[in-house]
């Protein structure tokens, strides 16, 4: 977003996961320092950014999508709140564009009615809770965005999630598979719950599952709001 671009332009230091900083490299000026981090080092990343800010630097802690949606804003804020009020540097969350918004824009208007987002990763949330939430939103007829749908360490969870959804949804329910959004290798394809190609999914994918009124026509995915 323009707000996020402006914040980046005013920051002396960029802290983030290396892949995301590489994507933003064309925007970085020569006098702006980047501090690369590896995947799963989220706590170290937040502490580094916060310590630099305490020292007086203007720092951008970078996430993909929107930092407040499965991003770094929450963890950074947790650490910020632990500081004494007089020691807290200025803190602001700048809105971004989440992957489910970009995915939806590629195929029409699948998020026109009530929807929710669920991450299938059980690194921070137990599978029992994830499955409970899946059943609840499936029964409630929400359109569902599925983040972190599959990884090499947990290939079975997506299959289980689809089985849960099929308990409540028609086999013909439309499903969008979006891969590598806004990157050179971007792929977007439409399927149904019964013929969904789970083998083509990885951690760079996001799924949008329609509700009982969603349909596909002329290659476009629509969930009517009921005007």
mmCIF file of C-alpha atoms in Angstrom:
data_model
loop_
_atom_site.group_PDB
_atom_site.id
_atom_site.type_symbol
_atom_site.label_atom_id
_atom_site.label_comp_id
_atom_site.label_asym_id
_atom_site.label_seq_id
_atom_site.Cartn_x
_atom_site.Cartn_y
_atom_site.Cartn_z
ATOM 1 C CA UNK A 1 0.000 0.000 0.000
ATOM 2 C CA UNK A 2 1.061 3.620 -0.409
ATOM 3 C CA UNK A 3 1.138 3.986 3.375
ATOM 4 C CA UNK A 4 3.550 1.056 3.710
ATOM 5 C CA UNK A 5 5.735 2.352 0.865
ATOM 6 C CA UNK A 6 5.957 5.747 2.562
ATOM 7 C CA UNK A 7 6.950 4.150 5.880
ATOM 8 C CA UNK A 8 9.652 2.120 4.140
ATOM 9 C CA UNK A 9 11.006 5.224 2.429
ATOM 10 C CA UNK A 10 11.436 6.972 5.791
ATOM 11 C CA UNK A 11 13.112 4.045 7.569
ATOM 12 C CA UNK A 12 16.859 3.808 8.065
ATOM 13 C CA UNK A 13 16.755 0.046 8.702
ATOM 14 C CA UNK A 14 14.652 -2.735 7.183
ATOM 15 C CA UNK A 15 14.371 -5.944 9.222
ATOM 16 C CA UNK A 16 12.716 -9.029 7.746
ATOM 17 C CA UNK A 17 12.790 -12.525 6.358
ATOM 18 C CA UNK A 18 15.377 -12.632 3.560
ATOM 19 C CA UNK A 19 12.896 -13.719 0.855
ATOM 20 C CA UNK A 20 10.651 -10.732 1.563
ATOM 21 C CA UNK A 21 13.524 -8.267 1.659
ATOM 22 C CA UNK A 22 14.732 -9.610 -1.696
ATOM 23 C CA UNK A 23 11.301 -8.879 -3.177
ATOM 24 C CA UNK A 24 11.453 -5.316 -1.847
ATOM 25 C CA UNK A 25 15.055 -4.697 -2.890
ATOM 26 C CA UNK A 26 14.106 -2.496 -5.890
ATOM 27 C CA UNK A 27 12.546 -0.025 -3.424
ATOM 28 C CA UNK A 28 15.556 0.181 -1.097
ATOM 29 C CA UNK A 29 17.807 3.217 -1.281
ATOM 30 C CA UNK A 30 21.619 2.845 -0.932
ATOM 31 C CA UNK A 31 21.630 4.526 2.487
ATOM 32 C CA UNK A 32 19.008 2.152 3.924
ATOM 33 C CA UNK A 33 20.364 -0.870 5.800
ATOM 34 C CA UNK A 34 18.700 -4.286 5.499
ATOM 35 C CA UNK A 35 18.937 -6.865 8.272
ATOM 36 C CA UNK A 36 18.144 -10.325 6.895
ATOM 37 C CA UNK A 37 16.551 -13.068 8.960
ATOM 38 C CA UNK A 38 15.770 -16.706 8.297
ATOM 39 C CA UNK A 39 12.437 -18.493 8.530
ATOM 40 C CA UNK A 40 11.303 -19.462 12.077
ATOM 41 C CA UNK A 41 13.475 -16.742 13.663
ATOM 42 C CA UNK A 42 10.490 -14.459 14.238
ATOM 43 C CA UNK A 43 11.306 -13.704 17.879
ATOM 44 C CA UNK A 44 14.892 -12.741 17.093
ATOM 45 C CA UNK A 45 13.659 -10.564 14.244
ATOM 46 C CA UNK A 46 11.238 -8.652 16.470
ATOM 47 C CA UNK A 47 13.781 -8.184 19.248
ATOM 48 C CA UNK A 48 16.380 -6.900 16.776
ATOM 49 C CA UNK A 49 13.945 -4.377 15.291
ATOM 50 C CA UNK A 50 12.778 -3.224 18.709
ATOM 51 C CA UNK A 51 16.314 -2.828 20.072
ATOM 52 C CA UNK A 52 17.317 -0.753 17.058
ATOM 53 C CA UNK A 53 14.253 1.437 17.546
ATOM 54 C CA UNK A 54 15.091 1.871 21.249
ATOM 55 C CA UNK A 55 18.544 3.077 20.168
ATOM 56 C CA UNK A 56 16.866 5.756 18.067
ATOM 57 C CA UNK A 57 16.794 4.287 14.564
ATOM 58 C CA UNK A 58 13.714 4.431 12.376
ATOM 59 C CA UNK A 59 13.035 0.756 11.705
ATOM 60 C CA UNK A 60 10.628 -1.123 9.449
ATOM 61 C CA UNK A 61 9.825 -4.683 10.533
ATOM 62 C CA UNK A 62 8.567 -6.299 7.343
ATOM 63 C CA UNK A 63 6.031 -9.047 6.715
ATOM 64 C CA UNK A 64 4.492 -10.298 3.518
ATOM 65 C CA UNK A 65 0.870 -9.335 2.901
ATOM 66 C CA UNK A 66 -0.527 -7.437 5.885
ATOM 67 C CA UNK A 67 1.644 -7.546 9.008
ATOM 68 C CA UNK A 68 -1.444 -7.831 11.219
ATOM 69 C CA UNK A 69 -2.724 -10.957 9.434
ATOM 70 C CA UNK A 70 -0.449 -13.916 10.286
ATOM 71 C CA UNK A 71 2.418 -11.421 10.233
ATOM 72 C CA UNK A 72 4.886 -9.801 12.627
ATOM 73 C CA UNK A 73 2.777 -6.978 14.081
ATOM 74 C CA UNK A 74 1.350 -9.030 16.944
ATOM 75 C CA UNK A 75 4.629 -10.449 18.209
ATOM 76 C CA UNK A 76 6.356 -7.069 17.877
ATOM 77 C CA UNK A 77 3.559 -5.451 19.855
ATOM 78 C CA UNK A 78 3.819 -8.101 22.581
ATOM 79 C CA UNK A 79 7.489 -7.239 23.099
ATOM 80 C CA UNK A 80 6.765 -3.502 22.908
ATOM 81 C CA UNK A 81 4.110 -3.775 25.634
ATOM 82 C CA UNK A 82 6.590 -5.493 27.968
ATOM 83 C CA UNK A 83 8.726 -2.358 28.016
ATOM 84 C CA UNK A 84 8.215 0.360 30.600
ATOM 85 C CA UNK A 85 6.015 3.071 29.116
ATOM 86 C CA UNK A 86 8.876 5.589 29.165
ATOM 87 C CA UNK A 87 11.139 3.203 27.243
ATOM 88 C CA UNK A 88 8.759 2.455 24.386
ATOM 89 C CA UNK A 89 9.738 3.824 20.968
ATOM 90 C CA UNK A 90 7.036 5.064 18.613
ATOM 91 C CA UNK A 91 5.141 2.058 17.212
ATOM 92 C CA UNK A 92 2.794 1.996 14.238
ATOM 93 C CA UNK A 93 1.292 -0.767 12.110
ATOM 94 C CA UNK A 94 1.064 0.113 8.430
ATOM 95 C CA UNK A 95 -1.638 -1.734 6.471
ATOM 96 C CA UNK A 96 -0.720 -4.049 3.642
ATOM 97 C CA UNK A 97 -2.686 -6.266 1.273
ATOM 98 C CA UNK A 98 -3.290 -9.817 2.446
ATOM 99 C CA UNK A 99 -2.898 -12.829 0.174
ATOM 100 C CA UNK A 100 -6.610 -13.661 0.327
ATOM 101 C CA UNK A 101 -7.449 -10.206 -1.061
ATOM 102 C CA UNK A 102 -5.003 -10.583 -3.945
ATOM 103 C CA UNK A 103 -6.207 -14.134 -4.652
ATOM 104 C CA UNK A 104 -9.835 -13.020 -4.741
ATOM 105 C CA UNK A 105 -9.079 -10.183 -7.147
ATOM 106 C CA UNK A 106 -7.624 -12.629 -9.669
ATOM 107 C CA UNK A 107 -10.888 -14.519 -10.180
ATOM 108 C CA UNK A 108 -13.768 -12.146 -9.538
ATOM 109 C CA UNK A 109 -15.503 -11.578 -6.186
ATOM 110 C CA UNK A 110 -15.478 -14.720 -4.033
ATOM 111 C CA UNK A 111 -15.293 -12.749 -0.746
ATOM 112 C CA UNK A 112 -18.404 -10.625 -1.265
ATOM 113 C CA UNK A 113 -20.204 -12.205 1.700
ATOM 114 C CA UNK A 114 -19.039 -13.279 5.172
ATOM 115 C CA UNK A 115 -15.706 -15.066 5.161
ATOM 116 C CA UNK A 116 -12.928 -16.163 7.514
ATOM 117 C CA UNK A 117 -9.271 -17.170 7.347
ATOM 118 C CA UNK A 118 -7.757 -20.288 8.907
ATOM 119 C CA UNK A 119 -4.109 -21.329 8.923
ATOM 120 C CA UNK A 120 -3.554 -25.073 8.630
ATOM 121 C CA UNK A 121 -0.104 -24.819 10.198
ATOM 122 C CA UNK A 122 0.007 -26.524 13.583
ATOM 123 C CA UNK A 123 3.344 -24.969 14.565
ATOM 124 C CA UNK A 124 1.613 -22.454 16.846
ATOM 125 C CA UNK A 125 -1.921 -23.888 17.062
ATOM 126 C CA UNK A 126 -2.751 -27.531 17.731
ATOM 127 C CA UNK A 127 -4.410 -29.559 14.982
ATOM 128 C CA UNK A 128 -7.302 -30.322 17.347
ATOM 129 C CA UNK A 129 -8.137 -26.602 17.545
ATOM 130 C CA UNK A 130 -7.662 -26.119 13.802
ATOM 131 C CA UNK A 131 -10.017 -29.004 13.009
ATOM 132 C CA UNK A 132 -12.587 -27.691 15.505
ATOM 133 C CA UNK A 133 -12.522 -24.298 13.793
ATOM 134 C CA UNK A 134 -12.767 -25.858 10.354
ATOM 135 C CA UNK A 135 -15.904 -27.744 11.354
ATOM 136 C CA UNK A 136 -17.457 -24.642 12.897
ATOM 137 C CA UNK A 137 -16.911 -22.355 9.904
ATOM 138 C CA UNK A 138 -17.838 -25.069 7.414
ATOM 139 C CA UNK A 139 -21.144 -25.620 9.200
ATOM 140 C CA UNK A 140 -21.703 -21.842 9.387
ATOM 141 C CA UNK A 141 -21.381 -21.496 5.593
ATOM 142 C CA UNK A 142 -18.522 -19.006 5.580
ATOM 143 C CA UNK A 143 -16.325 -18.578 2.538
ATOM 144 C CA UNK A 144 -12.962 -19.814 3.829
ATOM 145 C CA UNK A 145 -9.412 -18.697 3.065
ATOM 146 C CA UNK A 146 -6.888 -21.408 3.939
ATOM 147 C CA UNK A 147 -3.380 -20.194 4.703
ATOM 148 C CA UNK A 148 -0.267 -22.382 5.095
ATOM 149 C CA UNK A 149 -2.163 -25.300 3.561
ATOM 150 C CA UNK A 150 0.665 -27.787 3.195
ATOM 151 C CA UNK A 151 4.353 -28.337 3.832
ATOM 152 C CA UNK A 152 6.794 -31.214 3.476
ATOM 153 C CA UNK A 153 6.596 -31.834 7.221
ATOM 154 C CA UNK A 154 2.778 -32.053 7.287
ATOM 155 C CA UNK A 155 1.403 -33.222 3.938
ATOM 156 C CA UNK A 156 -1.669 -34.918 5.461
ATOM 157 C CA UNK A 157 -3.427 -31.912 6.960
ATOM 158 C CA UNK A 158 -4.783 -30.449 3.727
ATOM 159 C CA UNK A 159 -6.355 -33.771 2.776
ATOM 160 C CA UNK A 160 -7.965 -33.979 6.212
ATOM 161 C CA UNK A 161 -9.198 -30.386 5.944
ATOM 162 C CA UNK A 162 -10.842 -31.110 2.578
ATOM 163 C CA UNK A 163 -12.510 -34.186 4.059
ATOM 164 C CA UNK A 164 -13.913 -32.044 6.883
ATOM 165 C CA UNK A 165 -15.232 -29.455 4.430
ATOM 166 C CA UNK A 166 -16.900 -32.145 2.316
ATOM 167 C CA UNK A 167 -18.913 -33.180 5.370
ATOM 168 C CA UNK A 168 -20.680 -29.804 5.184
ATOM 169 C CA UNK A 169 -20.243 -28.550 1.611
ATOM 170 C CA UNK A 170 -21.377 -29.762 -1.790
ATOM 171 C CA UNK A 171 -18.834 -31.643 -3.885
ATOM 172 C CA UNK A 172 -19.287 -28.911 -6.508
ATOM 173 C CA UNK A 173 -18.262 -26.089 -4.173
ATOM 174 C CA UNK A 174 -15.769 -23.903 -6.044
ATOM 175 C CA UNK A 175 -12.204 -23.711 -4.731
ATOM 176 C CA UNK A 176 -9.511 -21.312 -5.885
ATOM 177 C CA UNK A 177 -5.885 -22.428 -5.780
ATOM 178 C CA UNK A 178 -3.487 -19.480 -5.956
ATOM 179 C CA UNK A 179 0.272 -20.041 -6.005
ATOM 180 C CA UNK A 180 3.165 -17.538 -5.862
ATOM 181 C CA UNK A 181 0.800 -14.553 -5.959
ATOM 182 C CA UNK A 182 2.206 -11.348 -7.472
ATOM 183 C CA UNK A 183 5.445 -13.097 -8.411
ATOM 184 C CA UNK A 184 6.783 -14.251 -11.767
ATOM 185 C CA UNK A 185 5.706 -17.862 -11.172
ATOM 186 C CA UNK A 186 2.128 -16.921 -10.255
ATOM 187 C CA UNK A 187 -0.501 -19.587 -11.018
ATOM 188 C CA UNK A 188 -4.228 -19.318 -10.365
ATOM 189 C CA UNK A 189 -6.722 -22.095 -11.080
ATOM 190 C CA UNK A 190 -10.342 -22.955 -10.222
ATOM 191 C CA UNK A 191 -11.478 -26.370 -9.015
ATOM 192 C CA UNK A 192 -14.170 -27.977 -6.880
ATOM 193 C CA UNK A 193 -13.945 -29.681 -3.509
ATOM 194 C CA UNK A 194 -14.314 -33.086 -5.144
ATOM 195 C CA UNK A 195 -11.572 -32.648 -7.758
ATOM 196 C CA UNK A 196 -9.134 -30.402 -5.903
ATOM 197 C CA UNK A 197 -5.468 -31.173 -6.817
ATOM 198 C CA UNK A 198 -3.949 -31.307 -3.332
ATOM 199 C CA UNK A 199 -0.664 -32.553 -4.824
ATOM 200 C CA UNK A 200 -0.121 -29.125 -6.435
ATOM 201 C CA UNK A 201 -0.267 -27.257 -3.130
ATOM 202 C CA UNK A 202 2.682 -26.008 -1.070
ATOM 203 C CA UNK A 203 3.439 -23.309 1.504
ATOM 204 C CA UNK A 204 3.416 -20.620 -1.180
ATOM 205 C CA UNK A 205 -0.219 -21.424 -1.955
ATOM 206 C CA UNK A 206 -3.503 -20.092 -0.623
ATOM 207 C CA UNK A 207 -6.982 -21.582 -1.085
ATOM 208 C CA UNK A 208 -10.371 -19.862 -1.194
ATOM 209 C CA UNK A 209 -13.319 -22.217 -0.598
ATOM 210 C CA UNK A 210 -16.773 -20.981 -1.573
ATOM 211 C CA UNK A 211 -19.978 -21.188 0.435
ATOM 212 C CA UNK A 212 -23.340 -22.694 -0.545
ATOM 213 C CA UNK A 213 -24.189 -19.773 -2.837
ATOM 214 C CA UNK A 214 -20.789 -19.402 -4.514
ATOM 215 C CA UNK A 215 -20.507 -20.306 -8.180
ATOM 216 C CA UNK A 216 -18.167 -20.117 -11.159
ATOM 217 C CA UNK A 217 -19.360 -18.719 -14.495
ATOM 218 C CA UNK A 218 -17.315 -17.652 -17.505
ATOM 219 C CA UNK A 219 -14.180 -18.402 -15.532
ATOM 220 C CA UNK A 220 -15.144 -16.057 -12.690
ATOM 221 C CA UNK A 221 -15.703 -17.010 -9.043
ATOM 222 C CA UNK A 222 -18.572 -15.147 -7.364
ATOM 223 C CA UNK A 223 -20.220 -15.265 -3.960
ATOM 224 C CA UNK A 224 -23.392 -13.135 -4.221
ATOM 225 C CA UNK A 225 -24.121 -10.848 -1.314
ATOM 226 C CA UNK A 226 -27.826 -10.861 -2.006
ATOM 227 C CA UNK A 227 -28.506 -7.332 -3.188
#
